[in-house]
PDB file of C-alpha atoms and ligand atoms in Angstrom:
ATOM      1  CA  UNK Q  16      -8.457   3.427 -23.029  1.00 56.00           C
ATOM      2  CA  UNK Q  17      -8.660   5.651 -19.986  1.00 64.00           C
ATOM      3  CA  UNK Q  18      -5.378   7.355 -19.177  1.00 86.00           C
ATOM      4  CA  UNK Q  19      -6.596   8.484 -15.771  1.00 93.00           C
ATOM      5  CA  UNK Q  20      -5.633   6.317 -12.794  1.00 97.00           C
ATOM      6  CA  UNK Q  21      -9.000   5.005 -11.614  1.00 97.00           C
ATOM      7  CA  UNK Q  22      -8.184   1.573 -10.265  1.00 98.00           C
ATOM      8  CA  UNK Q  23      -5.911   0.389  -7.483  1.00 98.00           C
ATOM      9  CA  UNK Q  24      -4.677  -3.119  -6.828  1.00 98.00           C
ATOM     10  CA  UNK Q  25      -4.187  -3.941  -3.150  1.00 98.00           C
ATOM     11  CA  UNK Q  26      -2.408  -7.266  -2.616  1.00 98.00           C
ATOM     12  CA  UNK Q  27      -3.190  -8.687   0.832  1.00 96.00           C
ATOM     13  CA  UNK Q  28      -2.500 -12.349   0.100  1.00 95.00           C
ATOM     14  CA  UNK Q  29       0.973 -12.629   1.648  1.00 93.00           C
ATOM     15  CA  UNK Q  30       1.584 -14.927   4.597  1.00 92.00           C
ATOM     16  CA  UNK Q  31       2.490 -12.092   6.953  1.00 92.00           C
ATOM     17  CA  UNK Q  32       5.089 -14.233   8.714  1.00 93.00           C
ATOM     18  CA  UNK Q  33       6.759 -11.199  10.300  1.00 94.00           C
ATOM     19  CA  UNK Q  34       3.533 -10.525  12.179  1.00 93.00           C
ATOM     20  CA  UNK Q  35       3.026 -13.998  13.602  1.00 94.00           C
ATOM     21  CA  UNK Q  36       1.438 -15.086  15.829  1.00 94.00           C
ATOM     22  CA  UNK Q  37      -1.189 -12.309  15.631  1.00 92.00           C
ATOM     23  CA  UNK Q  38      -1.460 -12.606  11.824  1.00 91.00           C
ATOM     24  CA  UNK Q  39      -2.494 -16.243  12.258  1.00 90.00           C
ATOM     25  CA  UNK Q  40      -5.894 -15.137  13.553  1.00 88.00           C
ATOM     26  CA  UNK Q  41      -6.321 -11.606  12.143  1.00 93.00           C
ATOM     27  CA  UNK Q  42      -5.426 -10.374   8.654  1.00 95.00           C
ATOM     28  CA  UNK Q  43      -2.491  -8.061   9.276  1.00 94.00           C
ATOM     29  CA  UNK Q  44      -4.091  -5.156   7.416  1.00 95.00           C
ATOM     30  CA  UNK Q  45      -6.963  -5.202   9.885  1.00 95.00           C
ATOM     31  CA  UNK Q  46      -4.626  -4.751  12.847  1.00 96.00           C
ATOM     32  CA  UNK Q  47      -5.122  -1.371  14.428  1.00 96.00           C
ATOM     33  CA  UNK Q  48      -3.127   1.779  14.168  1.00 97.00           C
ATOM     34  CA  UNK Q  49      -4.600   3.552  17.166  1.00 96.00           C
ATOM     35  CA  UNK Q  50      -8.394   3.338  16.653  1.00 93.00           C
ATOM     36  CA  UNK Q  51      -8.602   2.362  12.992  1.00 94.00           C
ATOM     37  CA  UNK Q  52      -7.452  -0.668  11.013  1.00 95.00           C
ATOM     38  CA  UNK Q  53      -4.368  -0.133   8.844  1.00 97.00           C
ATOM     39  CA  UNK Q  54      -6.581  -0.654   5.800  1.00 96.00           C
ATOM     40  CA  UNK Q  55      -8.765   2.302   6.723  1.00 95.00           C
ATOM     41  CA  UNK Q  56      -5.885   4.775   6.319  1.00 96.00           C
ATOM     42  CA  UNK Q  57      -4.921   3.253   2.996  1.00 97.00           C
ATOM     43  CA  UNK Q  58      -8.438   3.424   1.573  1.00 96.00           C
ATOM     44  CA  UNK Q  59      -8.647   7.068   2.626  1.00 96.00           C
ATOM     45  CA  UNK Q  60      -5.318   7.757   0.899  1.00 97.00           C
ATOM     46  CA  UNK Q  61      -6.463   6.042  -2.303  1.00 98.00           C
ATOM     47  CA  UNK Q  62      -9.803   7.855  -2.425  1.00 97.00           C
ATOM     48  CA  UNK Q  63      -7.999  11.171  -1.961  1.00 97.00           C
ATOM     49  CA  UNK Q  64      -5.978  10.275  -5.071  1.00 97.00           C
ATOM     50  CA  UNK Q  65      -9.151   9.751  -7.118  1.00 97.00           C
ATOM     51  CA  UNK Q  66      -9.240   5.938  -7.023  1.00 98.00           C
ATOM     52  CA  UNK Q  67     -12.717   4.660  -7.865  1.00 97.00           C
ATOM     53  CA  UNK Q  68     -12.242   0.909  -7.963  1.00 98.00           C
ATOM     54  CA  UNK Q  69     -10.359  -1.243  -5.471  1.00 98.00           C
ATOM     55  CA  UNK Q  70      -9.062  -4.653  -6.505  1.00 98.00           C
ATOM     56  CA  UNK Q  71      -8.057  -6.738  -3.503  1.00 98.00           C
ATOM     57  CA  UNK Q  72      -5.890  -9.776  -4.023  1.00 98.00           C
ATOM     58  CA  UNK Q  73      -6.810 -12.079  -1.175  1.00 96.00           C
ATOM     59  CA  UNK Q  74      -6.029 -15.550   0.107  1.00 95.00           C
ATOM     60  CA  UNK Q  75      -7.262 -18.080   2.625  1.00 92.00           C
ATOM     61  CA  UNK Q  76      -7.824 -16.370   5.959  1.00 89.00           C
ATOM     62  CA  UNK Q  77      -8.340 -12.892   4.450  1.00 92.00           C
ATOM     63  CA  UNK Q  78     -12.162 -13.138   4.404  1.00 91.00           C
ATOM     64  CA  UNK Q  79     -12.522 -10.468   7.135  1.00 93.00           C
ATOM     65  CA  UNK Q  80     -10.960  -7.936   4.719  1.00 93.00           C
ATOM     66  CA  UNK Q  81     -14.017  -8.333   2.490  1.00 93.00           C
ATOM     67  CA  UNK Q  82     -16.391  -8.262   5.467  1.00 92.00           C
ATOM     68  CA  UNK Q  83     -14.804  -5.018   6.669  1.00 92.00           C
ATOM     69  CA  UNK Q  84     -16.541  -3.200   3.812  1.00 91.00           C
ATOM     70  CA  UNK Q  85     -20.023  -4.329   4.786  1.00 89.00           C
ATOM     71  CA  UNK Q  86     -22.279  -1.970   6.691  1.00 84.00           C
ATOM     72  CA  UNK Q  87     -23.130  -2.975  10.264  1.00 88.00           C
ATOM     73  CA  UNK Q  88     -26.842  -2.110  10.697  1.00 89.00           C
ATOM     74  CA  UNK Q  89     -26.950  -3.090  14.373  1.00 92.00           C
ATOM     75  CA  UNK Q  90     -24.136  -0.740  15.377  1.00 92.00           C
ATOM     76  CA  UNK Q  91     -25.250   2.010  13.000  1.00 92.00           C
ATOM     77  CA  UNK Q  92     -28.874   1.959  14.238  1.00 92.00           C
ATOM     78  CA  UNK Q  93     -27.752   1.988  17.875  1.00 93.00           C
ATOM     79  CA  UNK Q  94     -25.462   4.967  17.289  1.00 91.00           C
ATOM     80  CA  UNK Q  95     -28.135   6.825  15.314  1.00 92.00           C
ATOM     81  CA  UNK Q  96     -30.742   6.203  18.059  1.00 93.00           C
ATOM     82  CA  UNK Q  97     -28.359   7.612  20.663  1.00 93.00           C
ATOM     83  CA  UNK Q  98     -27.534  10.616  18.499  1.00 92.00           C
ATOM     84  CA  UNK Q  99     -23.836   9.666  18.381  1.00 93.00           C
ATOM     85  CA  UNK Q 100     -23.429  11.186  14.950  1.00 91.00           C
ATOM     86  CA  UNK Q 101     -19.686  11.669  15.173  1.00 90.00           C
ATOM     87  CA  UNK Q 102     -19.033   8.003  15.940  1.00 90.00           C
ATOM     88  CA  UNK Q 103     -21.567   6.991  13.289  1.00 92.00           C
ATOM     89  CA  UNK Q 104     -19.652   8.993  10.703  1.00 90.00           C
ATOM     90  CA  UNK Q 105     -16.409   7.304  11.765  1.00 88.00           C
ATOM     91  CA  UNK Q 106     -17.994   3.847  11.519  1.00 87.00           C
ATOM     92  CA  UNK Q 107     -19.251   4.616   8.009  1.00 88.00           C
ATOM     93  CA  UNK Q 108     -16.054   6.323   6.920  1.00 87.00           C
ATOM     94  CA  UNK Q 109     -14.670   3.443   4.838  1.00 87.00           C
ATOM     95  CA  UNK Q 110     -17.882   2.188   3.245  1.00 90.00           C
ATOM     96  CA  UNK Q 111     -17.345   2.256  -0.504  1.00 93.00           C
ATOM     97  CA  UNK Q 112     -20.020   2.628  -3.180  1.00 92.00           C
ATOM     98  CA  UNK Q 113     -21.584  -0.629  -4.414  1.00 92.00           C
ATOM     99  CA  UNK Q 114     -19.663  -2.057  -7.357  1.00 95.00           C
ATOM    100  CA  UNK Q 115     -16.414  -0.300  -6.524  1.00 96.00           C
ATOM    101  CA  UNK Q 116     -14.622  -3.315  -5.047  1.00 97.00           C
ATOM    102  CA  UNK Q 117     -13.402  -6.575  -6.523  1.00 97.00           C
ATOM    103  CA  UNK Q 118     -11.850  -9.479  -4.671  1.00 97.00           C
ATOM    104  CA  UNK Q 119      -9.590 -11.868  -6.529  1.00 97.00           C
ATOM    105  CA  UNK Q 120      -8.170 -15.006  -4.988  1.00 97.00           C
ATOM    106  CA  UNK Q 121      -4.472 -15.741  -5.175  1.00 97.00           C
ATOM    107  CA  UNK Q 122      -4.530 -19.445  -4.470  1.00 94.00           C
ATOM    108  CA  UNK Q 123      -0.881 -19.701  -3.400  1.00 95.00           C
ATOM    109  CA  UNK Q 124       1.515 -17.002  -2.173  1.00 95.00           C
ATOM    110  CA  UNK Q 125       3.792 -17.098  -5.214  1.00 96.00           C
ATOM    111  CA  UNK Q 126       4.955 -13.519  -4.802  1.00 96.00           C
ATOM    112  CA  UNK Q 127       3.883  -9.895  -5.240  1.00 96.00           C
ATOM    113  CA  UNK Q 128       4.329 -10.062  -9.026  1.00 97.00           C
ATOM    114  CA  UNK Q 129       1.971 -13.006  -9.233  1.00 98.00           C
ATOM    115  CA  UNK Q 130      -0.517 -11.253  -6.936  1.00 98.00           C
ATOM    116  CA  UNK Q 131      -0.609  -8.178  -9.198  1.00 98.00           C
ATOM    117  CA  UNK Q 132      -0.958 -10.384 -12.289  1.00 98.00           C
ATOM    118  CA  UNK Q 133      -4.121 -11.878 -10.729  1.00 98.00           C
ATOM    119  CA  UNK Q 134      -5.769  -8.451 -11.226  1.00 98.00           C
ATOM    120  CA  UNK Q 135      -5.213  -8.343 -15.006  1.00 98.00           C
ATOM    121  CA  UNK Q 136      -8.804  -8.968 -16.165  1.00 98.00           C
ATOM    122  CA  UNK Q 137     -10.315  -6.486 -13.735  1.00 98.00           C
ATOM    123  CA  UNK Q 138      -7.775  -3.736 -14.432  1.00 98.00           C
ATOM    124  CA  UNK Q 139      -7.986  -4.228 -18.212  1.00 97.00           C
ATOM    125  CA  UNK Q 140      -6.200  -1.881 -20.572  1.00 96.00           C
ATOM    126  CA  UNK Q 141      -5.605   1.208 -18.443  1.00 97.00           C
ATOM    127  CA  UNK Q 142      -2.934   2.563 -16.095  1.00 98.00           C
ATOM    128  CA  UNK Q 143      -3.458   1.542 -12.489  1.00 98.00           C
ATOM    129  CA  UNK Q 144      -2.059   2.002  -9.008  1.00 98.00           C
ATOM    130  CA  UNK Q 145      -0.553  -0.693  -6.817  1.00 98.00           C
ATOM    131  CA  UNK Q 146      -0.756  -0.075  -3.095  1.00 98.00           C
ATOM    132  CA  UNK Q 147       0.991  -2.277  -0.549  1.00 97.00           C
ATOM    133  CA  UNK Q 148      -1.394  -1.693   2.344  1.00 97.00           C
ATOM    134  CA  UNK Q 149       1.040  -2.600   5.108  1.00 95.00           C
ATOM    135  CA  UNK Q 150       3.226   0.352   4.126  1.00 96.00           C
ATOM    136  CA  UNK Q 151       1.404   3.168   5.889  1.00 97.00           C
ATOM    137  CA  UNK Q 152       2.268   6.673   4.811  1.00 97.00           C
ATOM    138  CA  UNK Q 153       1.780   9.807   6.849  1.00 96.00           C
ATOM    139  CA  UNK Q 154       1.854  12.837   4.589  1.00 96.00           C
ATOM    140  CA  UNK Q 155       0.263  16.278   4.263  1.00 95.00           C
ATOM    141  CA  UNK Q 156      -0.702  15.500   0.675  1.00 97.00           C
ATOM    142  CA  UNK Q 157      -1.538  11.774   0.572  1.00 97.00           C
ATOM    143  CA  UNK Q 158       1.297   9.720  -0.922  1.00 97.00           C
ATOM    144  CA  UNK Q 159      -0.731   8.240  -3.778  1.00 98.00           C
ATOM    145  CA  UNK Q 160      -2.033  11.692  -4.705  1.00 98.00           C
ATOM    146  CA  UNK Q 161       1.599  12.821  -4.955  1.00 98.00           C
ATOM    147  CA  UNK Q 162       2.257   9.851  -7.279  1.00 98.00           C
ATOM    148  CA  UNK Q 163      -0.796  10.643  -9.419  1.00 98.00           C
ATOM    149  CA  UNK Q 164       0.329  14.286  -9.721  1.00 97.00           C
ATOM    150  CA  UNK Q 165       3.766  13.054 -10.866  1.00 97.00           C
ATOM    151  CA  UNK Q 166       2.077  10.721 -13.356  1.00 97.00           C
ATOM    152  CA  UNK Q 167       0.010  13.582 -14.760  1.00 96.00           C
ATOM    153  CA  UNK Q 168       3.271  15.494 -15.238  1.00 95.00           C
ATOM    154  CA  UNK Q 169       5.470  12.834 -16.892  1.00 95.00           C
ATOM    155  CA  UNK Q 170       3.227   9.835 -17.745  1.00 96.00           C
ATOM    156  CA  UNK Q 171       4.689   6.351 -18.097  1.00 97.00           C
ATOM    157  CA  UNK Q 172       5.274   4.461 -14.871  1.00 98.00           C
ATOM    158  CA  UNK Q 173       5.874   5.931 -11.411  1.00 98.00           C
ATOM    159  CA  UNK Q 174       7.495   4.249  -8.415  1.00 98.00           C
ATOM    160  CA  UNK Q 175       7.319   6.009  -5.047  1.00 98.00           C
ATOM    161  CA  UNK Q 176      10.655   5.843  -3.233  1.00 97.00           C
ATOM    162  CA  UNK Q 177      12.310   7.115  -0.077  1.00 95.00           C
ATOM    163  CA  UNK Q 178      15.814   7.152   1.384  1.00 94.00           C
ATOM    164  CA  UNK Q 179      16.921   4.701   4.095  1.00 93.00           C
ATOM    165  CA  UNK Q 180      20.309   4.272   5.789  1.00 93.00           C
ATOM    166  CA  UNK Q 181      22.789   2.293   3.596  1.00 91.00           C
ATOM    167  CA  UNK Q 182      22.762  -0.536   6.151  1.00 92.00           C
ATOM    168  CA  UNK Q 183      19.041  -1.162   5.464  1.00 90.00           C
ATOM    169  CA  UNK Q 184      19.108  -1.392   1.661  1.00 93.00           C
ATOM    170  CA  UNK Q 185      19.463  -5.198   1.470  1.00 92.00           C
ATOM    171  CA  UNK Q 186      15.911  -5.585   2.854  1.00 88.00           C
ATOM    172  CA  UNK Q 187      14.129  -3.708   0.039  1.00 90.00           C
ATOM    173  CA  UNK Q 188      13.751  -3.120  -3.676  1.00 92.00           C
ATOM    174  CA  UNK Q 189      16.208  -0.372  -4.624  1.00 95.00           C
ATOM    175  CA  UNK Q 190      16.155   2.034  -7.579  1.00 95.00           C
ATOM    176  CA  UNK Q 191      18.980   3.636  -9.546  1.00 94.00           C
ATOM    177  CA  UNK Q 192      18.469   7.134 -10.960  1.00 93.00           C
ATOM    178  CA  UNK Q 193      19.666   8.960 -14.035  1.00 87.00           C
ATOM    179  CA  UNK Q 194      21.135  11.865 -12.058  1.00 80.00           C
ATOM    180  CA  UNK Q 195      19.179  13.635  -9.361  1.00 78.00           C
ATOM    181  CA  UNK Q 196      17.379  16.949  -9.568  1.00 83.00           C
ATOM    182  CA  UNK Q 197      14.417  17.478  -7.286  1.00 90.00           C
ATOM    183  CA  UNK Q 198      12.073  14.721  -6.152  1.00 93.00           C
ATOM    184  CA  UNK Q 199      11.012  13.283  -9.531  1.00 95.00           C
ATOM    185  CA  UNK Q 200      13.778  11.576 -11.486  1.00 95.00           C
ATOM    186  CA  UNK Q 201      14.061   9.165 -14.378  1.00 96.00           C
ATOM    187  CA  UNK Q 202      15.022   5.672 -13.278  1.00 96.00           C
ATOM    188  CA  UNK Q 203      17.686   3.546 -14.921  1.00 94.00           C
ATOM    189  CA  UNK Q 204      17.498   0.336 -12.898  1.00 93.00           C
ATOM    190  CA  UNK Q 205      15.820  -1.517 -10.053  1.00 93.00           C
ATOM    191  CA  UNK Q 206      17.048  -4.395  -7.988  1.00 90.00           C
ATOM    192  CA  UNK Q 207      15.187  -6.496  -5.428  1.00 87.00           C
ATOM    193  CA  UNK Q 208      17.000  -6.934  -2.086  1.00 89.00           C
ATOM    194  CA  UNK Q 209      20.599  -6.341  -3.238  1.00 91.00           C
ATOM    195  CA  UNK Q 210      23.409  -8.036  -1.289  1.00 91.00           C
ATOM    196  CA  UNK Q 211      24.837  -5.715   1.416  1.00 91.00           C
ATOM    197  CA  UNK Q 212      27.198  -3.134  -0.064  1.00 89.00           C
ATOM    198  CA  UNK Q 213      25.948  -3.591  -3.661  1.00 92.00           C
ATOM    199  CA  UNK Q 214      22.873  -1.313  -3.735  1.00 93.00           C
ATOM    200  CA  UNK Q 215      22.917   1.277  -6.535  1.00 92.00           C
ATOM    201  CA  UNK Q 216      21.398   3.922  -4.190  1.00 93.00           C
ATOM    202  CA  UNK Q 217      19.746   4.205  -0.790  1.00 93.00           C
ATOM    203  CA  UNK Q 218      16.284   4.807  -2.290  1.00 95.00           C
ATOM    204  CA  UNK Q 219      13.814   2.039  -1.515  1.00 95.00           C
ATOM    205  CA  UNK Q 220      10.625   1.183  -3.377  1.00 95.00           C
ATOM    206  CA  UNK Q 221       8.150   2.081  -0.702  1.00 93.00           C
ATOM    207  CA  UNK Q 222       4.858   0.516  -1.687  1.00 95.00           C
ATOM    208  CA  UNK Q 223       3.024   2.832  -4.089  1.00 98.00           C
ATOM    209  CA  UNK Q 224       3.243   2.418  -7.863  1.00 98.00           C
ATOM    210  CA  UNK Q 225       1.502   3.642 -10.981  1.00 98.00           C
ATOM    211  CA  UNK Q 226       1.930   1.142 -13.770  1.00 98.00           C
ATOM    212  CA  UNK Q 227       0.921   0.734 -17.385  1.00 98.00           C
ATOM    213  CA  UNK Q 228      -1.165  -2.366 -18.186  1.00 98.00           C
ATOM    214  CA  UNK Q 229       1.667  -3.721 -20.376  1.00 97.00           C
ATOM    215  CA  UNK Q 230       3.169  -5.033 -17.122  1.00 98.00           C
ATOM    216  CA  UNK Q 231       0.635  -7.897 -17.149  1.00 98.00           C
ATOM    217  CA  UNK Q 232       2.065  -9.597 -20.247  1.00 97.00           C
ATOM    218  CA  UNK Q 233       5.507  -9.495 -18.630  1.00 97.00           C
ATOM    219  CA  UNK Q 234       4.225 -10.813 -15.300  1.00 97.00           C
ATOM    220  CA  UNK Q 235       2.566 -13.681 -17.147  1.00 96.00           C
ATOM    221  CA  UNK Q 236       5.956 -15.128 -18.119  1.00 95.00           C
ATOM    222  CA  UNK Q 237       7.963 -13.819 -15.183  1.00 92.00           C
ATOM    223  CA  UNK Q 238      10.075 -16.519 -13.532  1.00 91.00           C
ATOM    224  CA  UNK Q 239      10.912 -16.708  -9.847  1.00 92.00           C
ATOM    225  CA  UNK Q 240      13.359 -14.149  -8.505  1.00 90.00           C
ATOM    226  CA  UNK Q 241      14.598 -13.049  -5.104  1.00 85.00           C
ATOM    227  CA  UNK Q 242      13.347 -15.314  -2.308  1.00 87.00           C
ATOM    228  CA  UNK Q 243      12.009 -17.840  -4.848  1.00 92.00           C
ATOM    229  CA  UNK Q 244       9.011 -15.540  -5.483  1.00 93.00           C
ATOM    230  CA  UNK Q 245       7.615 -13.990  -8.664  1.00 95.00           C
ATOM    231  CA  UNK Q 246       8.764 -10.424  -8.150  1.00 93.00           C
ATOM    232  CA  UNK Q 247       6.976  -7.324  -9.457  1.00 95.00           C
ATOM    233  CA  UNK Q 248      10.372  -5.603  -9.556  1.00 93.00           C
ATOM    234  CA  UNK Q 249      11.721  -8.087 -12.132  1.00 94.00           C
ATOM    235  CA  UNK Q 250       8.855  -7.387 -14.556  1.00 96.00           C
ATOM    236  CA  UNK Q 251       9.224  -3.634 -13.998  1.00 96.00           C
ATOM    237  CA  UNK Q 252      12.884  -3.985 -15.006  1.00 95.00           C
ATOM    238  CA  UNK Q 253      11.707  -5.669 -18.239  1.00 96.00           C
ATOM    239  CA  UNK Q 254       9.098  -2.969 -18.878  1.00 97.00           C
ATOM    240  CA  UNK Q 255      11.746  -0.319 -18.334  1.00 97.00           C
ATOM    241  CA  UNK Q 256      13.397  -1.473 -21.574  1.00 96.00           C
ATOM    242  CA  UNK Q 257      10.467  -0.077 -23.578  1.00 96.00           C
ATOM    243  CA  UNK Q 258       8.753   2.464 -21.292  1.00 97.00           C
ATOM    244  CA  UNK Q 259       9.701   5.376 -19.072  1.00 95.00           C
ATOM    245  CA  UNK Q 260       9.904   4.879 -15.321  1.00 97.00           C
ATOM    246  CA  UNK Q 261      10.216   7.759 -12.883  1.00 97.00           C
ATOM    247  CA  UNK Q 262      11.010   7.530  -9.178  1.00 97.00           C
ATOM    248  CA  UNK Q 263       9.122   9.967  -6.965  1.00 97.00           C
ATOM    249  CA  UNK Q 264      10.747  10.719  -3.629  1.00 96.00           C
ATOM    250  CA  UNK Q 265       7.522  11.517  -1.833  1.00 96.00           C
ATOM    251  CA  UNK Q 266       7.072  14.037   0.933  1.00 95.00           C
ATOM    252  CA  UNK Q 267       6.056  12.130   4.080  1.00 96.00           C
ATOM    253  CA  UNK Q 268       6.931   9.360   6.516  1.00 95.00           C
ATOM    254  CA  UNK Q 269       6.446   5.632   5.980  1.00 96.00           C
ATOM    255  CA  UNK Q 270       5.625   3.066   8.646  1.00 96.00           C
ATOM    256  CA  UNK Q 271       6.167  -0.579   7.745  1.00 95.00           C
ATOM    257  CA  UNK Q 272       3.179  -2.067   9.530  1.00 96.00           C
ATOM    258  CA  UNK Q 273       4.107  -5.557   8.356  1.00 95.00           C
ATOM    259  CA  UNK Q 274       6.852  -5.409  10.976  1.00 93.00           C
ATOM    260  CA  UNK Q 275       6.213  -5.478  14.723  1.00 96.00           C
ATOM    261  CA  UNK Q 276       8.229  -2.402  15.657  1.00 96.00           C
ATOM    262  CA  UNK Q 277       7.012  -0.580  12.548  1.00 96.00           C
ATOM    263  CA  UNK Q 278       3.415  -1.141  13.667  1.00 97.00           C
ATOM    264  CA  UNK Q 279       4.266   0.038  17.175  1.00 97.00           C
ATOM    265  CA  UNK Q 280       5.850   3.216  15.774  1.00 97.00           C
ATOM    266  CA  UNK Q 281       2.777   3.836  13.623  1.00 98.00           C
ATOM    267  CA  UNK Q 282       0.495   3.478  16.634  1.00 97.00           C
ATOM    268  CA  UNK Q 283       2.469   6.043  18.589  1.00 97.00           C
ATOM    269  CA  UNK Q 284       2.847   8.465  15.674  1.00 97.00           C
ATOM    270  CA  UNK Q 285      -0.807   8.396  14.623  1.00 97.00           C
ATOM    271  CA  UNK Q 286      -2.053   8.730  18.219  1.00 97.00           C
ATOM    272  CA  UNK Q 287       0.184  11.771  18.735  1.00 97.00           C
ATOM    273  CA  UNK Q 288      -1.242  13.289  15.567  1.00 95.00           C
ATOM    274  CA  UNK Q 289      -4.820  13.255  16.843  1.00 94.00           C
ATOM    275  CA  UNK Q 290      -5.543  16.563  18.603  1.00 95.00           C
ATOM    276  CA  UNK Q 291      -8.111  15.050  20.968  1.00 94.00           C
ATOM    277  CA  UNK Q 292      -5.757  12.256  22.109  1.00 96.00           C
ATOM    278  CA  UNK Q 293      -2.277  13.760  21.703  1.00 96.00           C
ATOM    279  CA  UNK Q 294      -1.862  15.039  25.243  1.00 96.00           C
ATOM    280  CA  UNK Q 295      -3.069  11.826  26.909  1.00 96.00           C
ATOM    281  CA  UNK Q 296      -0.940   9.749  24.518  1.00 96.00           C
ATOM    282  CA  UNK Q 297       2.175  11.800  25.284  1.00 96.00           C
ATOM    283  CA  UNK Q 298       1.546  11.426  29.012  1.00 97.00           C
ATOM    284  CA  UNK Q 299       1.032   7.640  28.755  1.00 95.00           C
ATOM    285  CA  UNK Q 300       4.166   7.176  26.641  1.00 94.00           C
ATOM    286  CA  UNK Q 301       6.185   9.391  28.983  1.00 94.00           C
ATOM    287  CA  UNK Q 302       5.106   7.338  32.003  1.00 96.00           C
ATOM    288  CA  UNK Q 303       6.153   4.112  30.325  1.00 94.00           C
ATOM    289  CA  UNK Q 304       9.548   5.509  29.442  1.00 92.00           C
TER     290      UNK Q 304
HETATM  291  P1  LIG B1009       5.540  -8.888   1.969  1.00 66.42           P
HETATM  292  O1  LIG B1009       6.910  -9.077   1.509  1.00 66.42           O
HETATM  293  O2  LIG B1009       5.259  -7.862   3.013  1.00 66.42           O
HETATM  294  O3  LIG B1009       5.033 -10.335   2.398  1.00 66.42           O
HETATM  295  O4  LIG B1009       4.641  -8.629   0.696  1.00 66.42           O
HETATM  296  P2  LIG B1009       4.037 -10.833   3.491  1.00 66.42           P
HETATM  297  O5  LIG B1009       3.829 -12.269   3.195  1.00 66.42           O
HETATM  298  O6  LIG B1009       2.793 -10.023   3.590  1.00 66.42           O
HETATM  299  O7  LIG B1009       4.817 -10.632   4.864  1.00 66.42           O
HETATM  300  P3  LIG B1009       6.028 -11.423   5.525  1.00 66.42           P
HETATM  301  O8  LIG B1009       7.259 -10.901   4.842  1.00 66.42           O
HETATM  302  O9  LIG B1009       5.786 -12.899   5.360  1.00 66.42           O
HETATM  303  O10 LIG B1009       5.916 -10.990   6.939  1.00 66.42           O
HETATM  304  C1  LIG B1009       4.351  -7.331   0.204  1.00 66.42           C
HETATM  305  C2  LIG B1009       2.887  -7.241  -0.151  1.00 66.42           C
HETATM  306  O11 LIG B1009       2.562  -8.189  -1.163  1.00 66.42           O
HETATM  307  C3  LIG B1009       1.511  -9.035  -0.747  1.00 66.42           C
HETATM  308  C4  LIG B1009       1.530  -8.977   0.777  1.00 66.42           C
HETATM  309  O12 LIG B1009       0.233  -9.257   1.311  1.00 66.42           O
HETATM  310  C5  LIG B1009       1.974  -7.555   1.040  1.00 66.42           C
HETATM  311  O13 LIG B1009       0.885  -6.636   0.981  1.00 66.42           O
HETATM  312  N1  LIG B1009       1.745 -10.390  -1.296  1.00 66.42           N
HETATM  313  C6  LIG B1009       2.978 -10.947  -1.190  1.00 66.42           C
HETATM  314  C7  LIG B1009       0.714 -11.064  -1.911  1.00 66.42           C
HETATM  315  O14 LIG B1009      -0.424 -10.545  -2.005  1.00 66.42           O
HETATM  316  N2  LIG B1009       0.948 -12.301  -2.420  1.00 66.42           N
HETATM  317  C8  LIG B1009       2.158 -12.902  -2.334  1.00 66.42           C
HETATM  318  O15 LIG B1009       2.300 -14.022  -2.835  1.00 66.42           O
HETATM  319  C9  LIG B1009       3.196 -12.195  -1.706  1.00 66.42           C
END
């Protein structure tokens, strides 16, 4: 069994109701953050963390996610003929080596836990990452690479977390820690969307995980939880009875691109970060304000 984290599961089979009506026609992870699809940033982050195989959990309407990873000879030849090498490199940026992607169908949106369980045969018996692609992370050292470094330090299971205001905790999965010293701490509990005022901390589970394959057997018999969905959090709570879980408070900023204002914020932030566009972006935003 490999102990290195080589595979990542990317569930994209949710209904994306918060992004309707646009998500009716376009998979939400292909919506743009400035000039690239959300997915492009996430793939870059995963590759920087050493991920070699990408397991997408898809559903009806998510076909364009698979097509995104095809080459486009017409565009590539035209750019090459015109000597537009920079643009050509950008167009080819996300093309992954043959054999490094799998697409698994989740036939009904039964929940994130069920989506991850759908990857069991392809992941096999090795630790793996889970990446929620709509949670976009801006960080000097890519967020998943920070999680992998934590995993190499303490092993077991890692959940990337971040603080939010107390008033926001009821919207997320929340972790409880065994004391707090530095950014990497042992976890004692997790709860999915706690009722207002009952959260054990203000640290939310922010969409990057490193899990041991033992989670699959628990997901297999996991009943419905919060929201009537099969929740990954509930099986992680079960696994925590026999294995170590650490919460990593990562160094960076998260944008929830599954939310309309979150996606807007990401667009502004990532445009401002691009040296060649920053000044024009600042001017355009200033004029609008
Ligand atoms: P979300 O809670 O963001 O759900 O799921 P969603 O359906 O995408 O969006 P809303 O809330 O309806 O707007 C977190 C992640 O889990 C995936 C989603 O695609 C998203 O990446 N997911 C969720 C699945 O793959 N299958 C499911 O059954 C549920």
